[in-house]
Coordinates of C-alpha atoms in Angstrom, one line a residue:
Chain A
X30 CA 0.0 0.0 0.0
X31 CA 1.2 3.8 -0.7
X32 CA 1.0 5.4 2.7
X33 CA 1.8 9.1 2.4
X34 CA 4.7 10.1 4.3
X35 CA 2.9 12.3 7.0
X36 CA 0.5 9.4 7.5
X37 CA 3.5 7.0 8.0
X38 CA 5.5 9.3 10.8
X39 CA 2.3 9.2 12.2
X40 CA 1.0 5.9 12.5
X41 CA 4.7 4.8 13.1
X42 CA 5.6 7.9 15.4
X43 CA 2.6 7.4 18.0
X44 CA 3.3 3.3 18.9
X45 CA 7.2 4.5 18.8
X46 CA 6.2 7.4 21.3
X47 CA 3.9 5.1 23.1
X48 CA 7.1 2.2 23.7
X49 CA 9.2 5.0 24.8
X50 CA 7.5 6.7 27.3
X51 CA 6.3 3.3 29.0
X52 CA 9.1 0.5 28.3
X53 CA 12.5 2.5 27.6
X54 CA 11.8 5.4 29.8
X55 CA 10.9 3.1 32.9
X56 CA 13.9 0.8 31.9
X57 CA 16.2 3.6 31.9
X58 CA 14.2 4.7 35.6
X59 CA 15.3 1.2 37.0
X60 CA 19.2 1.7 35.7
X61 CA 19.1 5.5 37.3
X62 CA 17.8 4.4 40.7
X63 CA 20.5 1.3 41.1
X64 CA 22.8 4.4 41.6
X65 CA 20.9 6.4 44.0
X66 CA 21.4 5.4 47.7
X67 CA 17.5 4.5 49.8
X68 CA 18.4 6.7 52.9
X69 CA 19.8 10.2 51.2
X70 CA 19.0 10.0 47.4
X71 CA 22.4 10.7 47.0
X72 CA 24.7 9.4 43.7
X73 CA 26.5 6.2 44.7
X74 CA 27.5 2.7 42.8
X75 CA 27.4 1.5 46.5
X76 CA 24.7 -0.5 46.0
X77 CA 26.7 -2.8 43.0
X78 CA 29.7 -2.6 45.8
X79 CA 27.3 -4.6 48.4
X80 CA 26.4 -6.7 45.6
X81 CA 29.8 -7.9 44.2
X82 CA 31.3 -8.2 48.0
X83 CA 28.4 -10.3 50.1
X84 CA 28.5 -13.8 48.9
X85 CA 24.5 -14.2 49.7
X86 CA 24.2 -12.4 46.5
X87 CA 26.5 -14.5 44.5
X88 CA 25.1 -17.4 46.3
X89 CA 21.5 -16.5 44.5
X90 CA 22.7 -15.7 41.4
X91 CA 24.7 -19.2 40.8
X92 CA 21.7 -20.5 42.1
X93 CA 19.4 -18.9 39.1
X94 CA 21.6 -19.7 36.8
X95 CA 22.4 -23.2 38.3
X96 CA 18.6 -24.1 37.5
X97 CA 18.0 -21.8 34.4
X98 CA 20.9 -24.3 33.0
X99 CA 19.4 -27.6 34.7
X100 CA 16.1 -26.8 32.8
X101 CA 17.4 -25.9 29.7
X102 CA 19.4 -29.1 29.8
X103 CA 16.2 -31.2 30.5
X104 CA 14.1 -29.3 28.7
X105 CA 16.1 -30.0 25.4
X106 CA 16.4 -33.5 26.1
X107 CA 12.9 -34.7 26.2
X108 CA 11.4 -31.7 23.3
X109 CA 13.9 -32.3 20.7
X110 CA 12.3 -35.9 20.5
X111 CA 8.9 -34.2 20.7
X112 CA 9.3 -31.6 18.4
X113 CA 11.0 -34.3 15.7
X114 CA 8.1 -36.8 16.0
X115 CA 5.3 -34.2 15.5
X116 CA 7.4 -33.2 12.5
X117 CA 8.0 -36.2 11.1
X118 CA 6.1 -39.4 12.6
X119 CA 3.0 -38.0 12.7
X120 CA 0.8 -38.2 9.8
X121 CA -2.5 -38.1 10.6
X122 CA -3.7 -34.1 10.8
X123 CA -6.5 -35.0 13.4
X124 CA -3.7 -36.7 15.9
X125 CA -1.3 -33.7 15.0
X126 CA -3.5 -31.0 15.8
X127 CA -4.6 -32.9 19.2
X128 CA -0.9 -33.0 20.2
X129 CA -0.8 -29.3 19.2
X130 CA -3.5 -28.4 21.7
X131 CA -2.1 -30.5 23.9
X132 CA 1.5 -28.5 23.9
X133 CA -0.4 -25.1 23.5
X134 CA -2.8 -25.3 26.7
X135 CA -0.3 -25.2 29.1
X136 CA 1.4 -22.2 27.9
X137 CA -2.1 -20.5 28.0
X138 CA -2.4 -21.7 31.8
X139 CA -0.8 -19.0 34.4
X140 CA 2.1 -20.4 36.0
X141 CA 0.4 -20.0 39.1
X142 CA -1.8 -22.8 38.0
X143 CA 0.9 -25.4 37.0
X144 CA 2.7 -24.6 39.9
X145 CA -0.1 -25.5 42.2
X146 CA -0.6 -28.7 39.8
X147 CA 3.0 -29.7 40.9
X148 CA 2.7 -28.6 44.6
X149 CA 0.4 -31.6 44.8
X150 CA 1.9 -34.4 43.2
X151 CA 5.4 -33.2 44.2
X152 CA 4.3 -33.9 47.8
X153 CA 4.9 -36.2 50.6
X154 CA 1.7 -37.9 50.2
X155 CA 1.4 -36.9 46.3
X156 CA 1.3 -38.7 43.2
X157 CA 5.1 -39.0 42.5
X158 CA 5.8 -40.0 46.3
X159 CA 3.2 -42.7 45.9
X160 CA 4.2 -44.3 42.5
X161 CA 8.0 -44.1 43.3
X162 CA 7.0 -46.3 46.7
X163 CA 4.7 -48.5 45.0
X164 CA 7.5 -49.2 42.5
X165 CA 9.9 -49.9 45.1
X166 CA 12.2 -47.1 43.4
X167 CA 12.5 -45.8 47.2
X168 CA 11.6 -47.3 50.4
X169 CA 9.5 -44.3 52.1
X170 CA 8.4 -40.6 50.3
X171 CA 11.5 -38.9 49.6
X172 CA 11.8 -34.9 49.4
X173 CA 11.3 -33.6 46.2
X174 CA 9.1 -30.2 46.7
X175 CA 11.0 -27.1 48.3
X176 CA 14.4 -29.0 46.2
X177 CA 16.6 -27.6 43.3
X178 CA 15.3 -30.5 42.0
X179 CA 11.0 -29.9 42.3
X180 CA 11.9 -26.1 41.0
X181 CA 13.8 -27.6 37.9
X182 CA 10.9 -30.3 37.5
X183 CA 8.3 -27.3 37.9
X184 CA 10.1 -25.0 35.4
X185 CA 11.1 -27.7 32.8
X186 CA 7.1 -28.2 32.7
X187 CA 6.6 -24.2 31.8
X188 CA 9.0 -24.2 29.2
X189 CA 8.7 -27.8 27.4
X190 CA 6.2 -26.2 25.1
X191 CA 8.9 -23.0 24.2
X192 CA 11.4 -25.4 23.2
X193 CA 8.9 -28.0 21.0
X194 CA 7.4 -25.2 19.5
X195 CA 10.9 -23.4 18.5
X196 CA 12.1 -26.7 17.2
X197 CA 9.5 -27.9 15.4
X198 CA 9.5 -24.5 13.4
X199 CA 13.0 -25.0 12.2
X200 CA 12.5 -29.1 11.5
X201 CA 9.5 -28.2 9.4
X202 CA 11.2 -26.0 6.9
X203 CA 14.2 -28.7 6.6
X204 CA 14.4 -29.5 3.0
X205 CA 13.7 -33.7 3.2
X206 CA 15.1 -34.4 0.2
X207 CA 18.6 -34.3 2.1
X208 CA 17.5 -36.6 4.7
X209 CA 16.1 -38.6 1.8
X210 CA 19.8 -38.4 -0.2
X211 CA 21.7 -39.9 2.8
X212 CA 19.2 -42.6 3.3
X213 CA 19.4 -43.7 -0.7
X214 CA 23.3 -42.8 -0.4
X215 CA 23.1 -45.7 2.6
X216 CA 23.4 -44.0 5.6
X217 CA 22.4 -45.5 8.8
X218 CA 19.2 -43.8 9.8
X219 CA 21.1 -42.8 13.0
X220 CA 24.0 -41.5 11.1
X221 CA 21.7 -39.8 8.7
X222 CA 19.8 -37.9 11.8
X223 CA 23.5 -36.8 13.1
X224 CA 25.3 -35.8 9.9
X225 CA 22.6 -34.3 8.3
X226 CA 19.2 -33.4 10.1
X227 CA 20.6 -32.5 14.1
X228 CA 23.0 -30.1 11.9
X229 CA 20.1 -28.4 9.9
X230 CA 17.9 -28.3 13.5
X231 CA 21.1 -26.3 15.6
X232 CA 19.0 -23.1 14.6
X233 CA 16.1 -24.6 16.4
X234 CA 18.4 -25.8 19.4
X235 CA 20.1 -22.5 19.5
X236 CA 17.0 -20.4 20.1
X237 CA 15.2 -22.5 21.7
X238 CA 17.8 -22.7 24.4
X239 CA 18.0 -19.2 24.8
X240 CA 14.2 -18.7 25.0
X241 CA 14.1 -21.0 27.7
X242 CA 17.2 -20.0 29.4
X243 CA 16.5 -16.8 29.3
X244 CA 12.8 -17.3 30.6
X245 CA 13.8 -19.4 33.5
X246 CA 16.5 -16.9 35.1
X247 CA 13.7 -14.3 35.1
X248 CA 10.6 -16.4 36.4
X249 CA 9.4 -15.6 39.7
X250 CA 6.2 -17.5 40.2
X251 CA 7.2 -20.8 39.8
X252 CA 10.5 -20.6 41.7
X253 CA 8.7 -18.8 44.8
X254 CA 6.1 -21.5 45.2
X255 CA 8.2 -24.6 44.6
X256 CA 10.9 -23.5 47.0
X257 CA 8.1 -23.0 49.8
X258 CA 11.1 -20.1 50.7
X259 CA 13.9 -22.4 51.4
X260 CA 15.5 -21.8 48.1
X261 CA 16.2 -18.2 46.9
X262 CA 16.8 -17.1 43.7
X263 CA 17.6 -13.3 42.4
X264 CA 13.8 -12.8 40.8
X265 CA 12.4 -13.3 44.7
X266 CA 15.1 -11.1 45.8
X267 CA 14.1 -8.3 43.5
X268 CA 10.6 -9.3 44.5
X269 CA 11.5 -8.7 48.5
X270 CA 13.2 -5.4 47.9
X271 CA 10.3 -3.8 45.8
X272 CA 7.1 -5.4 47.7
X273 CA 8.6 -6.2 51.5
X274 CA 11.4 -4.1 52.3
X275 CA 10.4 -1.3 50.0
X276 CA 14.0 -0.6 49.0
X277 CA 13.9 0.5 45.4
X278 CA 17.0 1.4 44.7
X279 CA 18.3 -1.9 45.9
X280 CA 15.9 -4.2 44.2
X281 CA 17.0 -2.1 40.9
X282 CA 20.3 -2.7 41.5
X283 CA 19.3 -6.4 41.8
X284 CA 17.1 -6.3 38.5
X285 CA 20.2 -4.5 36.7
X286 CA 22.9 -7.5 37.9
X287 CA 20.0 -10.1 36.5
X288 CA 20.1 -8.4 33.3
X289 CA 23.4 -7.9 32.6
X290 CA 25.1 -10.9 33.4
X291 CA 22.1 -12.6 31.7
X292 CA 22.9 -10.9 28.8
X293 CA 26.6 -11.4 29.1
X294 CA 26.0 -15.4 29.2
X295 CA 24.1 -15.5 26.4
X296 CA 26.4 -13.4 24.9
X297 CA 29.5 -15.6 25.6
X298 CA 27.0 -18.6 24.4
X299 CA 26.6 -17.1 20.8
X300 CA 30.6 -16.4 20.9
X301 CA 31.5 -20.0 21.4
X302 CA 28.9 -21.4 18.7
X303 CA 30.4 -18.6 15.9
X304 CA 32.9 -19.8 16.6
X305 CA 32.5 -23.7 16.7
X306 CA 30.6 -22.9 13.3
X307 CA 33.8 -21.0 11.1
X308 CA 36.2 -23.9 12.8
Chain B
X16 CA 18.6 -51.8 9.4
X17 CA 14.9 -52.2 9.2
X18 CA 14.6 -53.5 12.9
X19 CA 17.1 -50.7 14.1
X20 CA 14.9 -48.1 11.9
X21 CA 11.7 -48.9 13.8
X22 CA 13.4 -49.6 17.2
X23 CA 14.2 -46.0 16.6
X24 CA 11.1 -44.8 15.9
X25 CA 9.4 -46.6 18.4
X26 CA 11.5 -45.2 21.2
X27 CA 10.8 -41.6 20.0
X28 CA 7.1 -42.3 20.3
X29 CA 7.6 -43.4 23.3
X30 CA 9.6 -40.3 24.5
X31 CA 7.0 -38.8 22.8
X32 CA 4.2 -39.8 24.3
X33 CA 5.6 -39.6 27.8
X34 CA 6.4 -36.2 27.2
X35 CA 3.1 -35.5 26.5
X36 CA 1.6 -36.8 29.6
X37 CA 3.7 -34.7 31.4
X38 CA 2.0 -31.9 29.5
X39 CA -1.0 -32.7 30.1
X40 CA -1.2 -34.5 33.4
X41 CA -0.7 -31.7 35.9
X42 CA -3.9 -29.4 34.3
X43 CA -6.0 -32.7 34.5
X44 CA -4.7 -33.3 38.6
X45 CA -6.0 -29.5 38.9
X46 CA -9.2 -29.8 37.2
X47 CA -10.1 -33.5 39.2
X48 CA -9.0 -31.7 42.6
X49 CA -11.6 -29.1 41.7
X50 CA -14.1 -31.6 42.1
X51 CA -13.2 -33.7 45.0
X52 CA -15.9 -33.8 48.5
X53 CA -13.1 -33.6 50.7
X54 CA -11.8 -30.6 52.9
X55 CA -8.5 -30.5 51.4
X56 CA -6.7 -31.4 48.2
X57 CA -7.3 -35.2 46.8
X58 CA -5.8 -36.4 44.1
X59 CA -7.8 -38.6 42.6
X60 CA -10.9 -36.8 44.2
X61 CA -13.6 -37.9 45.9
X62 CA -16.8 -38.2 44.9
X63 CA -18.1 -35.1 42.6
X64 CA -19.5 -32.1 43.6
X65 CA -19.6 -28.3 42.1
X66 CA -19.4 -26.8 45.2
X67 CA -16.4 -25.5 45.3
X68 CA -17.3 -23.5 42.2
X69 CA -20.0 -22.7 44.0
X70 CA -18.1 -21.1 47.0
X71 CA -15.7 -19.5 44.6
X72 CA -19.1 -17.2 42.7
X73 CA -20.0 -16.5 46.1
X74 CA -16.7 -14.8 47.3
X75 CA -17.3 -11.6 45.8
X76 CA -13.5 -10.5 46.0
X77 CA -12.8 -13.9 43.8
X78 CA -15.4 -12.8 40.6
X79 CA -14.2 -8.9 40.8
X80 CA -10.5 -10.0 40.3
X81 CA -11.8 -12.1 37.4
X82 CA -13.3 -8.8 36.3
X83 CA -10.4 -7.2 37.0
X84 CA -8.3 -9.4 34.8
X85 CA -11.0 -9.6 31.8
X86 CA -11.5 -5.8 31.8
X87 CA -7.3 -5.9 31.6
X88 CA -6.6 -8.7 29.3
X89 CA -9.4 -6.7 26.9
X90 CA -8.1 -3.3 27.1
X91 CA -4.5 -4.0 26.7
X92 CA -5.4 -6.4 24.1
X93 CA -7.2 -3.5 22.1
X94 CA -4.9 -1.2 22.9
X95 CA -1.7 -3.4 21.1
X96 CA -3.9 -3.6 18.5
X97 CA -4.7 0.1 18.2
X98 CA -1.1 0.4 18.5
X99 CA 0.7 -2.7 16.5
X100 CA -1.1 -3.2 13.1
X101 CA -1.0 0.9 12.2
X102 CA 3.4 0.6 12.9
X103 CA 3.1 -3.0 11.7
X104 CA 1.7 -1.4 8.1
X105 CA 4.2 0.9 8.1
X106 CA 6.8 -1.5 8.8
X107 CA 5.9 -3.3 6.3
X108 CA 5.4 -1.1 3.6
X109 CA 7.8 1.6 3.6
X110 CA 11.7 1.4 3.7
X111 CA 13.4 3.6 5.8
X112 CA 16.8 3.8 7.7
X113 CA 16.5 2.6 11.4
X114 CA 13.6 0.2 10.3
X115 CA 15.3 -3.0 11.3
X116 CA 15.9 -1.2 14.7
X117 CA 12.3 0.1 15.0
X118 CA 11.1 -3.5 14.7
X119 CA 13.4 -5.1 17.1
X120 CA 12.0 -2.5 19.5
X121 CA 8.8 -3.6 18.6
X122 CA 9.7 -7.3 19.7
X123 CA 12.4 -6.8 22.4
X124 CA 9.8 -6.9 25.4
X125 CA 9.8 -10.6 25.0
X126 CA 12.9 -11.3 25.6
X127 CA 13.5 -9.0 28.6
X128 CA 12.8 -10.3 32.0
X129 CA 8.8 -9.6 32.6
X130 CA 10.0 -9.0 36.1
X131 CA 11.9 -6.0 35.6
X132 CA 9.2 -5.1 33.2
X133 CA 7.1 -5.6 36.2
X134 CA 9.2 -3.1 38.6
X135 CA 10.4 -0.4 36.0
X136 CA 6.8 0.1 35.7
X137 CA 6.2 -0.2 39.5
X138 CA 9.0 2.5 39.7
X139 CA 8.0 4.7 36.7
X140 CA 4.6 5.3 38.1
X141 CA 5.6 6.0 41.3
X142 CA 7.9 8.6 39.6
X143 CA 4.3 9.9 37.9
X144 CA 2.0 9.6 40.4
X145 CA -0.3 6.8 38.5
X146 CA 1.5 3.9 40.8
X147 CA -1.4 0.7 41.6
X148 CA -3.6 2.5 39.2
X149 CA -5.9 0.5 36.2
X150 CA -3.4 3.0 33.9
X151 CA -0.1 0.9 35.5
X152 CA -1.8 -1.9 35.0
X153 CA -2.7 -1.0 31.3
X154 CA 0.4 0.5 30.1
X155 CA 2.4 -2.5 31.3
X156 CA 0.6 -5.1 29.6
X157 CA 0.1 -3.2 26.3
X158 CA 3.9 -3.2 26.6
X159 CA 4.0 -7.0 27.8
X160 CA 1.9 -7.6 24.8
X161 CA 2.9 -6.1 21.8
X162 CA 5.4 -8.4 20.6
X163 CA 2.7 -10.9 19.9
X164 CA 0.3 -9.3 17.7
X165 CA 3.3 -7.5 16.3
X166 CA 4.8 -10.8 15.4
X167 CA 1.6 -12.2 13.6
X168 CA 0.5 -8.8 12.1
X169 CA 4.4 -8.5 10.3
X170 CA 4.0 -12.3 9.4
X171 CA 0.8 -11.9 7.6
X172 CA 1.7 -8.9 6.0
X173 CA 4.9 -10.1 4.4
X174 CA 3.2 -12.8 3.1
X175 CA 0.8 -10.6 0.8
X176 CA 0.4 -9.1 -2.5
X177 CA 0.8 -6.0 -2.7
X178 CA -0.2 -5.1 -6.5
X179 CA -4.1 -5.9 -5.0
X180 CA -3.9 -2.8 -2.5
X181 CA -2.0 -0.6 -5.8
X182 CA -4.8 -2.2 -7.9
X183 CA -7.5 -0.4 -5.4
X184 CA -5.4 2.8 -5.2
X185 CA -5.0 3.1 -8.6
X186 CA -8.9 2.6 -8.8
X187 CA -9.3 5.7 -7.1
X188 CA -9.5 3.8 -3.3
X189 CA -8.4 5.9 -0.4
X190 CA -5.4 4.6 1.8
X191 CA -8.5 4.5 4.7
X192 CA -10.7 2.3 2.4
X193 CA -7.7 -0.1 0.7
X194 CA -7.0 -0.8 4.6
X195 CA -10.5 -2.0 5.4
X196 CA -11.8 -3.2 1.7
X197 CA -8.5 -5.0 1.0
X198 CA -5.8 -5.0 3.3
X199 CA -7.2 -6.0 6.5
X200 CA -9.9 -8.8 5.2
X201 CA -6.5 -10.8 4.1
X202 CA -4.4 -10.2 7.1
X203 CA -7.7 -10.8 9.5
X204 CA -6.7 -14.3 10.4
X205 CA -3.2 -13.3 12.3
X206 CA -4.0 -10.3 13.6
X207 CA -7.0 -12.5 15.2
X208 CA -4.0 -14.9 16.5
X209 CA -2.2 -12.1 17.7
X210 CA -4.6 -11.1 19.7
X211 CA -5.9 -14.2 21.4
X212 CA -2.2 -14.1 22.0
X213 CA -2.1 -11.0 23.5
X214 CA -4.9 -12.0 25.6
X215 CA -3.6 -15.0 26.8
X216 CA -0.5 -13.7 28.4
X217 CA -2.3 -10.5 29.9
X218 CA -5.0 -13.2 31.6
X219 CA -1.9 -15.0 32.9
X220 CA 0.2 -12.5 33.7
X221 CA 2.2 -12.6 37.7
X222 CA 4.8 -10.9 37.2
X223 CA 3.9 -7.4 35.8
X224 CA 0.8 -7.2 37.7
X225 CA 2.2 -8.5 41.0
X226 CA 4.1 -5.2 41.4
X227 CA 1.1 -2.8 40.4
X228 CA -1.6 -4.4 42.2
X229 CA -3.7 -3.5 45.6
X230 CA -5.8 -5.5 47.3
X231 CA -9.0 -3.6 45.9
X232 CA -7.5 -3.6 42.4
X233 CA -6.0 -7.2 41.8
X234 CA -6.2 -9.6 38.6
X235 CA -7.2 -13.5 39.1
X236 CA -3.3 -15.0 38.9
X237 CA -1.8 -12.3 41.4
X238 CA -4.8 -13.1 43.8
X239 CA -4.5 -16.7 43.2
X240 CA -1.0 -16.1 44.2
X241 CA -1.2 -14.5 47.1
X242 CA -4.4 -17.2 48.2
X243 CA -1.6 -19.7 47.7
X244 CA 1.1 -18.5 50.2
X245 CA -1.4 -19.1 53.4
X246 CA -4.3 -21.0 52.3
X247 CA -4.3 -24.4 50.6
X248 CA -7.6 -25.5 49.7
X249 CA -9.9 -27.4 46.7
X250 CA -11.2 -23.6 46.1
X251 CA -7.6 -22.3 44.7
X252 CA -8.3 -25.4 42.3
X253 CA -12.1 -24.4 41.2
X254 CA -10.1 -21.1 39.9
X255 CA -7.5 -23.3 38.4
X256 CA -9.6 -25.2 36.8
X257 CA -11.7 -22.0 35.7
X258 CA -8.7 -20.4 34.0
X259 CA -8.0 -23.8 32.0
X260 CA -11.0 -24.1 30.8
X261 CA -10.2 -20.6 29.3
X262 CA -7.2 -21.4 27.9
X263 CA -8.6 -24.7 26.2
X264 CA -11.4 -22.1 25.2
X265 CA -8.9 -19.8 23.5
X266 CA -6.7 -22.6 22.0
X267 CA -9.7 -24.1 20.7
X268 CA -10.6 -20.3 18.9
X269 CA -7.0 -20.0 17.6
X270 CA -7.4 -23.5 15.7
X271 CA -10.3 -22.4 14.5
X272 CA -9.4 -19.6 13.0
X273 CA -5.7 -20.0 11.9
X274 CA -4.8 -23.5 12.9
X275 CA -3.5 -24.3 16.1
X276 CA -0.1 -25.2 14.1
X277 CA 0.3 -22.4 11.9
X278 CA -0.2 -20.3 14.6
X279 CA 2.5 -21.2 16.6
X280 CA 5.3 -22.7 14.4
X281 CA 7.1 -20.7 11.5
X282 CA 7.0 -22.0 8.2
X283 CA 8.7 -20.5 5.7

């Protein structure tokens, strides 16, 4: 469509306006305040000081990123299947829009909700407890809710969809006649899924992974209700300064750390697959 | 190589298949609980009764925050439309320098953590004066939400002819009519996605709202959330339940419309 130029700056200029004034402008409020001291107002990088020097804080943020991996890690292993059988195995449009649903509803469902769903079988007296005794896998309920390990079962389950979904866009728009070529060429069907269609999917893996790491070092909801408090990562800390102890300029300072060393791993992460790719 | 070929396959299903009960196993635990007779959570339930629905209508504070969270979800839904598919058009239909730019802007709110989404908000409205208002609430989900209808709107729109909105120009159409008469029919189906999108994660949203809420002004998942922390009980999964059968409602519209698939995988 021709769209006259005034027309243009202003259907362009108002949603550009609209971002700034709500999204940058309060981003750029958050990186301001981490500077400011709570008592006087005053200028000070005091805050990052009390950051980098008590180990609590490091403690938290190993924590975060400890799980953020742990999910990632699990969250690959059992999609990539997923994602490559949908693709591929499934023929029938009926069954593959079922399993569609299935993936979708759950990323429509607040985390609050899944949470809760986990709360109860995670339990002493809930349905993983029971099975595991019943199958003699342990002798009496073990502790799995309030663990590293219930928060990493809890968020795997919120981002399993993230990852099948990113996935399975990239394994859709593989060219099979490649696949096909090293099958006729007599490739092992195992050899054929590592030479030629794992390679072609790293785009899927790639962005996937990052989605859901990136997602699980900011989650809150999840973390705060699987950890029943005895776990802390740096999202509830931000969360105490800003709701409980009403220390702004703290709890930005916090949110600012999350960010950039976020940003710095994934950063680093893309450096090392460049340059795995060009050697 | 036959036997290994099937072996194969076989154990992807069943990866496949297990990974799909995991899916879908913890919503349907949630929605049984909702039903059970006892006092406190059963999984499998007890008997069958509707009564903890029935006790969730009756607690007025309960149906306002579902208000509270329609009234949201609606507003900042129309207002990312209002918003999105007028820069989306622009974006893409004109070339310009800083365009690239313009349109990661568009999209970077999804990959920053909604928590600090949820506090620089928090913070800028203190800064205002508009702190816990409707308009805190509002601005932060538009923001929360744009990425989504921006992502279907450009998608659809790239994936257009062009020479039919010319053809009406050409005819004499105004840039106002082409839009409506020809434009918007054709891109109709993804900007619907986008906004059941949009929707979606404004219904379910903790972390933005959690920071901008009061306890008169409160959406369903931040009220939920704070009913969790001291009370346990078969009501917390009534509401569950409710906002599942929401979700299934608006999965079920998006197949409809666009195809549950389409919608959420990128084929090129």
């Amino acid at each position: 469509m021709r769209i006259n130029p005034w027309s243009a700056v202003l259907l362009l200029g108002v949603p550009v306006a609209f971002l700034f004034i709500f999204f940058i402008v309060p981003f750029g409020t958050v990186a301001v305040a981490s500077f400011r001291m709570p008592a006087d107002g005053g200028w000070s990088a005091a805050n990052y000081v009390k950051i980098a020097t008590d180990g609590y804080y490091w403690g938290a943020l190993y924590l975060t990123f400890k799980i953020a991996l742990w999910v990632t890690l699990l969250v690959l292993v059992v999609g990539y299947p997923l994602a490559y059988t949908i693709t591929y195995n499934v023929r029938s449009t009926l069954l593959r829009r079922i399993i569609y649903i299935v993936i979708v509803t759950p990323l429509f469902t607040s985390s609050i909700v899944r949470a809760f769903g986990w709360l109860v079988l995670l339990g002493r007296k809930g349905m993983v407890n029971d099975t595991l005794v019943a199958l003699d896998f342990v002798d009496k309920p073990v502790q799995i809710l309030f663990t590293e390990g219930g928060i990493v079962i809890g968020m795997a389950y919120i981002m399993l969809p993230f990852m099948v979904l990113t996935v399975a866009s990239i394994l859709q728009n593989i060219n099979t006649s490649l696949l096909e070529a090293a099958r006729d060429l007599g490739a092992h069907p195992i050899v054929a899924f590592l030479k030629v269609t794992f390679p072609l999917s790293l785009p899927g893996v790639i962005a996937g992974s990052l989605i859901v790491f990136t997602l699980s070092v900011s989650a809150y909801v999840t973390p705060s209700i699987l950890s029943g408090g005895k776990k802390t990562v740096m999202s509830m800390l931000i969360y105490q300064q800003y709701a409980a102890t009403l220390n702004f300029p703290f709890g930005a300072t916090l949110a600012v750390a999350l960010l950039v060393s976020t940003l710095l791993l994934i950063a680093g992460y893309l450096l090392v697959i460049e340059r795995h790719a060009k050697g | 190589m036959r036997l290994s070929d099937s072996l194969g396959r076989a154990s992807l299903s069943g990866i496949s298949i297990l990974a799909l009960i995991f899916l879908a196993f913890p919503l349907l635990v949630v929605i049984g609980i909702s039903f059970t007779t006892t006092e406190y959570l059963r999984f499998p339930p007890v008997g069958l009764t509707w009564k903890w629905y029935a006790r969730f209508f009756h607690d007025t504070s309960f149906v306002e925050s579902l208000f509270t969270s329609a009234k949201l979800a609606l507003s900042a839904t129309a207002g990312a439309l209002l918003l999105g598919v007028p820069a989306g058009l622009v974006l893409a239909r004109k070339r310009f320098p800083g365009r690239q730019a313009i349109s990661a802007l568009f999209l970077s709110p999804l990959v920053l953590p909604t928590i600090v989404l949820g506090v620089a908000i928090l913070q800028y409205a203190s800064t205002m004066g508009f702190a816990r208002t409707f308009w805190a609430l509002f601005v932060g989900h538009v923001v929360l939400v744009m990425p989504y209808v921006m992502r279907t709107t450009l998608a659809s729109l790239s994936g257009f002819d062009i020479a039919q909105e010319e053809a009406a120009q050409d005819l004499g159409a105004t840039p106002l009519q082409t839009f409506f008469l020809v434009t918007l029919p054709q891109i109709k189906p993804g900007v619907i996605a986008g906004a059941l999108f949009a929707f979606i994660i404004s219904w379910i949203d903790v972390e933005v709202a959690v920071f901008n809420s009061t306890p008169e002004l409160i959406t369903i998942p931040v009220k939920m959330f704070n009913y969790i922390q001291f009370n346990v009980d078969p009501i917390i999964a009534a509401v569950s339940a409710i906002t599942i059968y929401v979700a299934i409602v608006a999965v079920l519209l998006i197949d409809v419309t666009v195809g549950i698939e389409k919608a959420t995988t990128r084929r090129e």
